[in-house]
Amino acid sequence: MNSALARWTVIFFLAVLSPVVLPGQTNCEEGDAVLNLAPLQGIRVQKIIQKFAAKESVFRQARDHYTYTQDVTVQTVDGRSVDGEYRQVSDISYDDKGNRVETVTYAPPNTLVRVVMSREDLDDIRNRLPFVPSTEGLTRYYVVYAGQQHLDEIDTYVFDMAPKTMEAGKRYFQGRIWVDDHDLQIVKTCGKNVSAAASKKPDSSQEDLTPKFVTYREQIDGEYWFPTYMRADDILHFAGNDVHIREIIKYTSYKRVGSKVKKPQ
């Protein structure tokens, strides 16, 4: 299978797509202050990790009590022109058993030719992204304190993460996260999905490439930092062919339904 039929992972991102594009690049540090590398004083790094992981566990539950609109755009780019696009807008809700319910409200014809949206890609959108390192899930990762950094009006702790091991058939986050130093919730993520298969030399019929993505969250209802924009702008190096990918997912119109989630002590 060549790159026109290759499997690849769709990820989430920020910014508005333009018909005129620049060479692929996802800049994790865009708009950020200089990273302060000084060690923390009087605060145990492990304690911060435990607290933000607990908050992420609550975040995972809380999001199942919100409806929202998901707007996905995936483009392939040839030079300075967009030559293919996948677009889908959906209203997301959850039934009384916690199952995700997706109602598609807009889906023009898919014009992607040089890549194919696989079942795994769509499953990533629905179930695996954005990255939420809960207390249980965090045990699967190395978490290394990188410093402190000012983002817009927020001061953050910065951590680098990588999977300890990778099981076949599963995807893992590898990259950097930014944690609000007040709420101890993740406000930004930048990295890519990795898998055991992707770490090996790809078979030309089974290429599974993932672009680097950056995710921004905003505070909703004064409590939870939910994702609002995710973007990727990258070049995927398939066997014998490079494909420039630009992707965006926007999350809007968050609305709480049902009861609140119990917060950790």
Coordinates of C-alpha atoms in Angstrom, one line a residue:
M1 CA 0.0 0.0 0.0
N2 CA 1.5 3.4 -1.0
S3 CA 1.0 6.7 0.8
A4 CA -2.3 7.3 -1.1
L5 CA -3.8 4.4 0.9
A6 CA -1.6 4.5 4.0
R7 CA -3.0 4.4 7.5
W8 CA -2.2 7.4 9.7
T9 CA -3.3 9.0 12.9
V10 CA -5.5 12.1 13.0
I11 CA -4.7 14.5 15.9
F12 CA -6.0 17.7 17.3
F13 CA -4.9 21.3 17.0
L14 CA -5.3 25.1 17.1
A15 CA -5.7 28.0 14.6
V16 CA -7.8 28.6 11.5
L17 CA -6.9 26.8 8.3
S18 CA -6.0 29.0 5.4
P19 CA -6.0 28.1 1.7
V20 CA -2.5 29.6 1.5
V21 CA -0.1 27.6 3.7
L22 CA 3.5 27.5 4.8
P23 CA 5.8 24.5 5.0
G24 CA 4.8 22.0 7.7
Q25 CA 5.7 23.0 11.2
T26 CA 4.0 22.6 14.6
N27 CA 5.7 25.0 17.0
C28 CA 5.2 23.9 20.6
E29 CA 6.7 27.1 22.0
E30 CA 4.8 29.7 19.9
G31 CA 3.8 32.7 22.0
D32 CA 5.3 31.3 25.2
A33 CA 7.8 33.0 27.5
V34 CA 11.3 31.6 28.0
L35 CA 11.3 28.3 30.0
N36 CA 12.6 28.8 33.5
L37 CA 14.9 25.8 34.2
A38 CA 15.4 26.6 37.9
P39 CA 14.4 23.7 40.2
L40 CA 11.3 24.1 42.3
Q41 CA 11.8 25.5 45.8
G42 CA 9.9 24.0 48.7
I43 CA 7.5 22.0 46.5
R44 CA 7.9 18.3 45.8
V45 CA 7.6 17.6 42.1
Q46 CA 6.0 14.2 42.8
K47 CA 3.3 15.9 44.8
I48 CA 2.4 18.2 41.8
I49 CA 2.3 15.2 39.5
Q50 CA 0.0 13.3 41.9
K51 CA -2.3 16.3 42.2
F52 CA -2.7 17.1 38.5
A53 CA -3.2 13.4 37.7
A54 CA -6.1 13.3 40.2
K55 CA -7.5 16.4 38.6
E56 CA -7.3 14.8 35.2
S57 CA -9.2 11.8 36.5
V58 CA -12.0 14.2 37.5
F59 CA -11.7 15.9 34.1
R60 CA -12.3 12.6 32.3
Q61 CA -15.5 12.0 34.3
A62 CA -16.7 15.6 34.1
R63 CA -16.5 15.8 30.3
D64 CA -19.0 13.0 30.1
H65 CA -21.5 15.4 31.7
Y66 CA -21.1 18.0 29.0
T67 CA -22.5 18.3 25.5
Y68 CA -20.4 20.1 22.9
T69 CA -19.8 20.6 19.2
Q70 CA -16.7 19.0 17.5
D71 CA -15.5 20.5 14.2
V72 CA -12.8 18.4 12.5
T73 CA -10.8 19.5 9.4
V74 CA -8.0 17.5 7.8
Q75 CA -6.2 18.8 4.8
T76 CA -3.4 17.6 2.5
V77 CA -1.2 20.4 1.0
D78 CA 0.7 20.5 -2.3
G79 CA 3.1 23.4 -2.3
R80 CA 1.0 26.4 -1.3
S81 CA -2.4 24.9 -2.2
V82 CA -4.8 22.6 -0.4
D83 CA -5.4 19.5 -2.7
G84 CA -7.7 17.5 -0.4
E85 CA -9.9 17.9 2.6
Y86 CA -11.9 15.9 5.1
R87 CA -14.5 17.9 7.1
Q88 CA -17.0 16.8 9.7
V89 CA -19.0 18.8 12.3
S90 CA -20.8 16.8 15.0
D91 CA -22.8 17.4 18.2
I92 CA -21.4 15.2 21.0
S93 CA -23.5 14.0 24.0
Y94 CA -23.6 11.0 26.3
D95 CA -26.5 8.7 27.1
D96 CA -27.5 7.6 30.7
K97 CA -25.0 4.8 30.6
G98 CA -22.1 7.1 29.7
N99 CA -21.9 6.0 26.1
R100 CA -20.8 8.7 23.6
V101 CA -23.5 9.8 21.1
E102 CA -22.3 11.6 18.0
T103 CA -24.7 13.3 15.7
V104 CA -23.2 14.5 12.5
T105 CA -24.6 17.9 11.4
Y106 CA -22.2 18.7 8.5
A107 CA -20.1 16.4 6.3
P108 CA -19.3 17.5 2.8
P109 CA -17.7 15.0 0.4
N110 CA -14.3 13.8 1.5
T111 CA -11.7 14.9 -1.2
L112 CA -8.6 13.4 0.4
V113 CA -6.7 11.4 -2.2
R114 CA -3.1 11.1 -0.9
V115 CA -4.0 9.8 2.5
V116 CA -7.0 7.8 3.9
M117 CA -8.8 8.3 7.2
S118 CA -8.6 4.8 8.8
R119 CA -10.9 3.4 11.4
E120 CA -8.0 3.9 13.9
D121 CA -7.9 7.6 13.0
L122 CA -11.5 8.1 13.7
D123 CA -11.3 6.1 16.9
D124 CA -8.5 8.4 18.0
I125 CA -10.8 11.4 17.5
R126 CA -13.6 9.8 19.5
N127 CA -11.8 8.1 22.3
R128 CA -8.0 8.7 22.7
L129 CA -7.6 12.4 22.2
P130 CA -7.0 14.8 23.8
F131 CA -4.4 13.2 26.0
V132 CA -5.7 12.8 29.6
P133 CA -3.1 11.4 32.0
S134 CA -5.2 10.1 34.9
T135 CA -3.7 8.7 38.1
E136 CA -4.1 5.2 36.8
G137 CA -2.8 6.0 33.3
L138 CA 0.2 8.0 34.5
T139 CA 1.8 4.8 35.8
R140 CA 2.5 3.9 32.2
Y141 CA 4.7 7.0 31.6
Y142 CA 8.0 8.5 32.6
V143 CA 7.2 12.0 33.8
V144 CA 10.1 14.5 34.0
Y145 CA 9.9 18.0 35.4
A146 CA 11.3 20.5 32.8
G147 CA 10.7 23.9 34.4
Q148 CA 8.2 26.7 34.7
Q149 CA 6.8 28.8 31.9
H150 CA 4.4 31.7 31.5
L151 CA 1.6 31.2 28.9
D152 CA -0.5 34.2 28.1
E153 CA -1.8 35.1 31.6
I154 CA -1.0 31.7 33.2
D155 CA 2.0 30.5 35.0
T156 CA 2.6 26.8 34.5
Y157 CA 4.7 23.8 35.5
V158 CA 6.2 22.0 32.5
F159 CA 6.7 18.2 32.2
D160 CA 8.0 15.9 29.5
M161 CA 6.3 12.6 29.1
A162 CA 7.1 9.3 27.3
P163 CA 5.7 5.8 27.6
K164 CA 7.6 3.3 29.7
T165 CA 6.6 0.4 27.4
M166 CA 4.3 0.1 24.4
E167 CA 1.9 -2.7 23.9
A168 CA 1.0 -3.9 20.4
G169 CA -2.1 -2.3 19.0
K170 CA -2.1 0.7 21.4
R171 CA -1.1 4.3 21.0
Y172 CA 0.7 6.5 23.6
F173 CA 1.4 10.2 24.0
Q174 CA 5.0 11.4 23.8
G175 CA 5.7 15.0 24.3
R176 CA 5.3 17.9 26.7
I177 CA 2.5 19.1 29.0
W178 CA 1.9 22.5 30.7
V179 CA 0.1 22.4 34.1
D180 CA -1.6 25.5 35.6
D181 CA 0.3 26.3 38.8
H182 CA -3.0 27.3 40.6
D183 CA -5.6 24.8 39.4
L184 CA -3.1 22.0 38.7
Q185 CA -4.9 21.1 35.5
I186 CA -3.3 20.7 32.1
V187 CA -3.8 23.8 29.9
K188 CA -1.6 22.8 26.9
T189 CA -0.2 19.7 25.3
C190 CA 2.3 19.3 22.5
G191 CA 3.6 16.1 21.1
K192 CA 2.6 13.1 19.0
N193 CA 1.0 9.7 19.3
V194 CA 3.5 6.8 19.2
S195 CA 3.0 3.0 18.9
A196 CA 5.1 -0.1 18.9
A197 CA 4.4 -0.6 15.2
A198 CA 5.4 2.9 14.3
S199 CA 8.7 2.5 16.1
K200 CA 9.7 -0.2 13.6
K201 CA 10.6 0.2 9.9
P202 CA 7.2 0.6 8.3
D203 CA 5.8 -2.0 5.8
S204 CA 4.8 -0.1 2.6
S205 CA 1.4 -1.6 3.0
Q206 CA 0.9 -0.7 6.6
E207 CA 2.3 2.7 7.3
D208 CA 1.0 4.3 10.5
L209 CA 2.4 7.9 10.7
T210 CA 1.3 10.6 13.1
P211 CA 1.9 14.4 12.9
K212 CA 3.0 16.5 15.8
F213 CA 0.1 18.3 17.4
V214 CA -0.5 21.1 19.9
T215 CA -3.6 21.3 22.1
Y216 CA -4.9 24.3 24.0
R217 CA -7.5 24.2 26.7
E218 CA -9.8 26.8 28.2
Q219 CA -11.5 27.0 31.6
I220 CA -15.2 26.1 31.3
D221 CA -17.7 27.0 34.0
G222 CA -14.8 28.3 36.2
E223 CA -13.8 24.7 37.0
Y224 CA -12.5 22.4 34.2
W225 CA -9.9 23.1 31.6
F226 CA -11.4 21.5 28.5
P227 CA -9.8 21.4 25.1
T228 CA -11.0 24.1 22.7
Y229 CA -8.4 24.0 19.8
M230 CA -6.0 21.5 18.5
R231 CA -3.8 21.7 15.5
A232 CA -1.1 19.9 13.5
D233 CA 1.0 21.2 10.6
D234 CA 3.5 18.5 9.7
I235 CA 5.0 16.5 6.9
L236 CA 4.5 12.7 7.0
H237 CA 7.4 10.8 5.5
F238 CA 5.8 7.8 3.8
A239 CA 7.9 5.3 2.0
G240 CA 8.9 7.1 -1.2
N241 CA 6.5 10.0 -0.7
D242 CA 6.1 12.9 1.7
V243 CA 2.7 14.3 2.5
H244 CA 2.1 17.7 4.1
I245 CA -0.8 17.5 6.5
R246 CA -2.7 20.3 8.2
E247 CA -5.4 19.4 10.8
I248 CA -7.7 21.2 13.2
I249 CA -10.3 20.2 15.7
K250 CA -12.3 22.8 17.4
Y251 CA -14.5 22.2 20.4
T252 CA -17.2 24.7 21.1
S253 CA -20.6 25.2 23.0
Y254 CA -19.8 23.2 26.1
K255 CA -22.9 22.8 28.1
R256 CA -23.2 20.9 31.4
V257 CA -26.0 18.3 31.7
G258 CA -26.7 16.1 34.8
S259 CA -25.0 16.3 38.1
K260 CA -21.6 17.6 39.0
V261 CA -18.6 15.3 39.4
K262 CA -17.2 14.8 42.9
K263 CA -13.8 16.5 43.2
P264 CA -10.7 15.0 44.8
Q265 CA -9.8 16.0 48.3

